[in-house]
């Protein structure tokens, strides 16, 4: 049998960066969707928070005259983004680092930027599922949004990038057990006092402070976008956290 010269000649070298990111995104998404604990944190807990909070209060004592479901649903959507982009990502990456998975990835052409890009892409895939489930539940409970797509999309993207950078920083600098404890603790603290589920004005004098946190900016931005506005200030705050967190993760993240 004759063969054409060069048919089986290998072409060494790394794949183009976009292809690397897409391949890493597909792998990360499959791993997240197969993990029942992460799906519990990403979908079930925010859903329980929404249903429980709406059923427990017919109206909120807020400056806004909206019903509780109109205030809470965007906040729970923000909570879902935070749970996936920060807590789930930090814990999963921390244990990947402990078990040597990241060390092996470090020997491949996949760089830190492509790794972070792939993980963010997978987070966005999971967030689509979260928004579908939580948004449907909100609509069934009486939520009547007037969504500004131009405002909502950048809020979700910048919020995801901000919390992903912080999650990667946590996972890349602490031991896996410490990452597990710290990620859950930060998640609970921000859920209770970070102006995610409830608006900043519900915190009285602390409202101006918590609105500068990534959780506060994400929650406020989500609520404004779901009311038809473009949250300019919140987008700037999230962009600053995204740049700062991403730069810190790229600088101090350790593969092992």
CSV table of C-alpha atoms in Angstrom, one decimal:
chain,number,residue,atom,x,y,z
A,1,UNK,CA,0.0,0.0,0.0
A,2,UNK,CA,1.4,3.4,-0.9
A,3,UNK,CA,0.9,6.5,1.1
A,4,UNK,CA,1.3,10.1,0.3
A,5,UNK,CA,4.4,11.6,1.8
A,6,UNK,CA,3.6,13.5,4.9
A,7,UNK,CA,0.2,11.9,5.6
A,8,UNK,CA,1.2,10.8,9.1
A,9,UNK,CA,3.6,13.6,9.8
A,10,UNK,CA,2.7,15.1,13.2
A,11,UNK,CA,2.1,18.8,13.6
A,12,UNK,CA,3.6,19.6,17.0
A,13,UNK,CA,2.6,22.7,18.9
A,14,UNK,CA,-0.3,24.0,21.0
A,15,UNK,CA,-3.8,24.4,19.7
A,16,UNK,CA,-5.0,27.9,19.1
A,17,UNK,CA,-6.0,29.7,22.3
A,18,UNK,CA,-9.7,29.9,21.4
A,19,UNK,CA,-9.8,26.1,20.8
A,20,UNK,CA,-8.0,25.5,24.1
A,21,UNK,CA,-10.5,27.6,26.0
A,22,UNK,CA,-13.5,25.9,24.3
A,23,UNK,CA,-12.1,22.4,25.1
A,24,UNK,CA,-11.5,23.4,28.7
A,25,UNK,CA,-15.0,24.9,28.9
A,26,UNK,CA,-16.6,21.7,27.7
A,27,UNK,CA,-14.6,19.6,30.2
A,28,UNK,CA,-15.3,21.9,33.1
A,29,UNK,CA,-19.0,22.1,32.4
A,30,UNK,CA,-19.3,18.3,32.2
A,31,UNK,CA,-17.5,17.9,35.5
A,32,UNK,CA,-19.8,20.5,37.2
A,33,UNK,CA,-23.0,19.0,35.9
A,34,UNK,CA,-22.0,15.5,37.1
A,35,UNK,CA,-21.3,16.8,40.6
A,36,UNK,CA,-24.4,16.5,42.7
A,37,UNK,CA,-23.0,18.6,45.5
A,38,UNK,CA,-22.2,21.5,43.3
A,39,UNK,CA,-25.6,21.4,41.6
A,40,UNK,CA,-27.1,21.4,45.1
A,41,UNK,CA,-25.2,24.6,45.9
A,42,UNK,CA,-25.8,26.1,42.5
A,43,UNK,CA,-29.5,25.4,42.0
A,44,UNK,CA,-31.3,23.9,45.0
A,45,UNK,CA,-30.1,26.2,47.8
A,46,UNK,CA,-30.9,29.4,45.9
A,47,UNK,CA,-34.3,28.0,45.0
A,48,UNK,CA,-35.1,27.1,48.6
A,49,UNK,CA,-34.0,30.7,49.6
A,50,UNK,CA,-36.4,32.2,47.0
A,51,UNK,CA,-39.4,30.1,47.8
A,52,UNK,CA,-38.9,30.3,51.6
A,53,UNK,CA,-38.3,34.1,51.6
A,54,UNK,CA,-41.3,34.8,49.4
A,55,UNK,CA,-43.6,32.6,51.3
A,56,UNK,CA,-42.4,33.9,54.6
A,57,UNK,CA,-43.1,37.6,53.8
A,58,UNK,CA,-45.9,39.1,51.8
A,59,UNK,CA,-44.1,42.5,51.6
A,60,UNK,CA,-40.7,43.8,52.6
A,61,UNK,CA,-40.1,46.9,54.7
A,62,UNK,CA,-38.0,48.6,51.9
A,63,UNK,CA,-38.1,52.0,50.3
A,64,UNK,CA,-39.1,50.2,47.1
A,65,UNK,CA,-42.9,49.6,46.7
A,66,UNK,CA,-42.4,46.3,44.9
A,67,UNK,CA,-43.7,43.1,46.2
A,68,UNK,CA,-41.3,40.7,47.9
A,69,UNK,CA,-41.0,38.4,44.9
A,70,UNK,CA,-40.0,41.3,42.6
A,71,UNK,CA,-37.2,42.3,45.0
A,72,UNK,CA,-36.1,38.8,46.0
A,73,UNK,CA,-36.0,37.0,42.6
A,74,UNK,CA,-33.2,39.2,41.1
A,75,UNK,CA,-31.3,39.0,44.4
A,76,UNK,CA,-31.5,35.2,44.4
A,77,UNK,CA,-30.3,35.2,40.8
A,78,UNK,CA,-27.3,37.2,42.0
A,79,UNK,CA,-26.9,34.7,44.8
A,80,UNK,CA,-26.9,31.9,42.3
A,81,UNK,CA,-24.1,33.6,40.3
A,82,UNK,CA,-22.1,34.0,43.5
A,83,UNK,CA,-22.6,30.4,44.6
A,84,UNK,CA,-21.4,29.1,41.3
A,85,UNK,CA,-18.7,31.6,40.3
A,86,UNK,CA,-17.1,31.8,43.7
A,87,UNK,CA,-18.0,29.0,46.1
A,88,UNK,CA,-18.3,26.0,43.8
A,89,UNK,CA,-15.4,27.2,41.7
A,90,UNK,CA,-13.1,27.8,44.6
A,91,UNK,CA,-13.8,24.4,46.3
A,92,UNK,CA,-13.6,22.4,43.1
A,93,UNK,CA,-10.3,24.1,42.0
A,94,UNK,CA,-8.9,23.8,45.5
A,95,UNK,CA,-9.3,20.0,45.5
A,96,UNK,CA,-8.1,19.7,41.9
A,97,UNK,CA,-5.0,21.5,43.0
A,98,UNK,CA,-4.6,19.1,46.0
A,99,UNK,CA,-5.0,16.0,43.9
A,100,UNK,CA,-2.5,17.1,41.3
A,101,UNK,CA,-4.9,17.7,38.5
A,102,UNK,CA,-3.8,21.3,38.1
A,103,UNK,CA,-0.1,20.2,38.2
A,104,UNK,CA,-0.7,18.0,35.2
A,105,UNK,CA,-2.5,20.7,33.4
A,106,UNK,CA,0.4,22.9,34.2
A,107,UNK,CA,2.7,20.7,32.1
A,108,UNK,CA,0.3,21.2,29.1
A,109,UNK,CA,0.3,24.3,26.8
A,110,UNK,CA,-2.8,25.4,28.7
A,111,UNK,CA,-1.8,28.6,30.5
A,112,UNK,CA,-3.4,30.3,33.5
A,113,UNK,CA,-5.4,32.6,31.3
A,114,UNK,CA,-6.9,29.7,29.3
A,115,UNK,CA,-7.6,27.7,32.4
A,116,UNK,CA,-9.5,30.7,34.0
A,117,UNK,CA,-11.3,31.3,30.7
A,118,UNK,CA,-12.4,27.7,30.4
A,119,UNK,CA,-13.7,27.7,34.0
A,120,UNK,CA,-15.6,31.0,33.4
A,121,UNK,CA,-17.1,29.5,30.3
A,122,UNK,CA,-18.3,26.5,32.2
A,123,UNK,CA,-19.7,28.8,34.9
A,124,UNK,CA,-21.8,30.6,32.3
A,125,UNK,CA,-23.2,27.3,31.1
A,126,UNK,CA,-24.3,26.4,34.6
A,127,UNK,CA,-25.7,29.9,35.1
A,128,UNK,CA,-28.0,29.5,32.1
A,129,UNK,CA,-29.5,26.5,33.9
A,130,UNK,CA,-29.7,28.4,37.2
A,131,UNK,CA,-31.5,31.4,35.5
A,132,UNK,CA,-33.9,29.0,33.8
A,133,UNK,CA,-34.9,27.2,37.0
A,134,UNK,CA,-34.9,30.2,39.4
A,135,UNK,CA,-36.5,32.5,36.9
A,136,UNK,CA,-39.3,30.0,36.2
A,137,UNK,CA,-39.9,29.6,39.9
A,138,UNK,CA,-40.0,33.4,40.3
A,139,UNK,CA,-42.5,33.8,37.5
A,140,UNK,CA,-44.7,31.1,39.1
A,141,UNK,CA,-44.6,33.0,42.4
A,142,UNK,CA,-45.7,36.2,40.7
A,143,UNK,CA,-42.5,37.9,39.6
A,144,UNK,CA,-43.1,40.5,36.8
A,145,UNK,CA,-39.8,41.7,35.6
A,146,UNK,CA,-39.1,44.4,32.9
A,147,UNK,CA,-35.6,43.1,32.0
A,148,UNK,CA,-33.1,45.3,30.3
A,149,UNK,CA,-30.9,42.8,28.3
A,150,UNK,CA,-28.3,45.6,27.7
A,151,UNK,CA,-28.0,45.9,31.5
A,152,UNK,CA,-28.4,42.3,32.5
A,153,UNK,CA,-25.8,40.7,30.3
A,154,UNK,CA,-22.8,42.8,31.4
A,155,UNK,CA,-23.9,42.5,35.0
A,156,UNK,CA,-23.9,38.7,34.8
A,157,UNK,CA,-20.6,38.6,32.8
A,158,UNK,CA,-18.7,41.0,35.1
A,159,UNK,CA,-20.2,39.5,38.2
A,160,UNK,CA,-19.1,36.0,37.1
A,161,UNK,CA,-15.6,37.3,36.2
A,162,UNK,CA,-15.3,39.1,39.5
A,163,UNK,CA,-16.2,36.2,41.7
A,164,UNK,CA,-14.3,33.7,39.5
A,165,UNK,CA,-11.2,35.7,40.0
A,166,UNK,CA,-11.6,35.8,43.7
A,167,UNK,CA,-12.5,32.1,43.8
A,168,UNK,CA,-9.4,31.2,41.9
A,169,UNK,CA,-7.3,33.4,44.1
A,170,UNK,CA,-8.6,31.6,47.2
A,171,UNK,CA,-8.2,28.1,45.6
A,172,UNK,CA,-4.7,28.9,44.3
A,173,UNK,CA,-3.2,30.2,47.6
A,174,UNK,CA,-4.8,28.1,50.4
A,175,UNK,CA,-4.9,24.4,51.2
A,176,UNK,CA,-8.0,22.6,49.9
A,177,UNK,CA,-9.5,22.2,53.4
A,178,UNK,CA,-8.9,25.9,54.2
A,179,UNK,CA,-10.5,26.8,50.8
A,180,UNK,CA,-13.5,24.7,51.6
A,181,UNK,CA,-14.0,26.4,55.0
A,182,UNK,CA,-13.2,29.9,53.7
A,183,UNK,CA,-15.4,29.7,50.6
A,184,UNK,CA,-18.4,28.5,52.6
A,185,UNK,CA,-17.9,31.1,55.3
A,186,UNK,CA,-17.6,34.0,52.8
A,187,UNK,CA,-20.6,32.7,51.0
A,188,UNK,CA,-22.7,32.7,54.1
A,189,UNK,CA,-21.5,36.1,55.3
A,190,UNK,CA,-22.2,37.7,51.9
A,191,UNK,CA,-25.6,36.0,51.6
A,192,UNK,CA,-26.6,37.4,55.0
A,193,UNK,CA,-24.9,40.8,55.0
A,194,UNK,CA,-23.6,41.5,51.5
A,195,UNK,CA,-26.7,43.0,49.9
A,196,UNK,CA,-27.1,40.1,47.5
A,197,UNK,CA,-30.6,38.9,48.3
A,198,UNK,CA,-31.9,42.1,49.9
A,199,UNK,CA,-31.2,45.6,48.6
A,200,UNK,CA,-28.5,47.8,50.2
A,201,UNK,CA,-31.1,50.1,51.7
A,202,UNK,CA,-32.3,47.3,53.8
A,203,UNK,CA,-29.0,47.5,55.8
A,204,UNK,CA,-29.5,51.0,57.0
A,205,UNK,CA,-26.3,52.9,57.6
A,206,UNK,CA,-24.2,50.0,56.2
A,207,UNK,CA,-25.9,50.2,52.9
A,208,UNK,CA,-23.4,52.6,51.4
A,209,UNK,CA,-20.6,50.3,52.5
A,210,UNK,CA,-21.9,46.9,51.3
A,211,UNK,CA,-22.8,48.4,47.9
A,212,UNK,CA,-19.1,48.6,47.2
A,213,UNK,CA,-18.7,44.9,47.8
A,214,UNK,CA,-18.9,42.6,44.7
A,215,UNK,CA,-21.9,41.0,46.2
A,216,UNK,CA,-23.7,44.3,46.7
A,217,UNK,CA,-22.8,45.6,43.3
A,218,UNK,CA,-24.0,42.3,41.7
A,219,UNK,CA,-27.3,42.2,43.7
A,220,UNK,CA,-28.1,45.9,43.1
A,221,UNK,CA,-27.1,45.6,39.4
A,222,UNK,CA,-29.3,42.6,39.0
A,223,UNK,CA,-32.3,44.3,40.5
A,224,UNK,CA,-31.8,47.4,38.4
A,225,UNK,CA,-31.4,45.4,35.2
A,226,UNK,CA,-34.6,43.4,36.0
A,227,UNK,CA,-36.4,46.7,36.4
A,228,UNK,CA,-35.4,47.9,33.0
A,229,UNK,CA,-32.4,50.1,33.9
A,230,UNK,CA,-28.7,50.0,33.0
A,231,UNK,CA,-26.8,50.0,36.3
A,232,UNK,CA,-23.8,52.1,35.4
A,233,UNK,CA,-22.2,52.5,38.9
A,234,UNK,CA,-22.6,48.8,39.7
A,235,UNK,CA,-21.0,47.8,36.4
A,236,UNK,CA,-18.0,50.0,37.2
A,237,UNK,CA,-17.7,48.4,40.7
A,238,UNK,CA,-17.9,44.9,39.3
A,239,UNK,CA,-15.4,45.7,36.5
A,240,UNK,CA,-12.9,46.9,39.2
A,241,UNK,CA,-13.4,43.7,41.2
A,242,UNK,CA,-13.1,41.6,38.0
A,243,UNK,CA,-9.8,43.3,37.0
A,244,UNK,CA,-8.4,43.2,40.5
A,245,UNK,CA,-9.4,39.6,41.3
A,246,UNK,CA,-8.3,38.3,37.9
A,247,UNK,CA,-4.9,40.1,38.2
A,248,UNK,CA,-4.4,38.8,41.7
A,249,UNK,CA,-5.3,35.2,40.7
A,250,UNK,CA,-2.9,35.4,37.7
A,251,UNK,CA,-0.1,36.7,40.0
A,252,UNK,CA,-0.4,34.4,43.0
A,253,UNK,CA,-2.2,31.3,41.8
A,254,UNK,CA,-0.1,28.2,42.5
A,255,UNK,CA,-0.6,25.1,40.4
A,256,UNK,CA,0.4,22.8,43.3
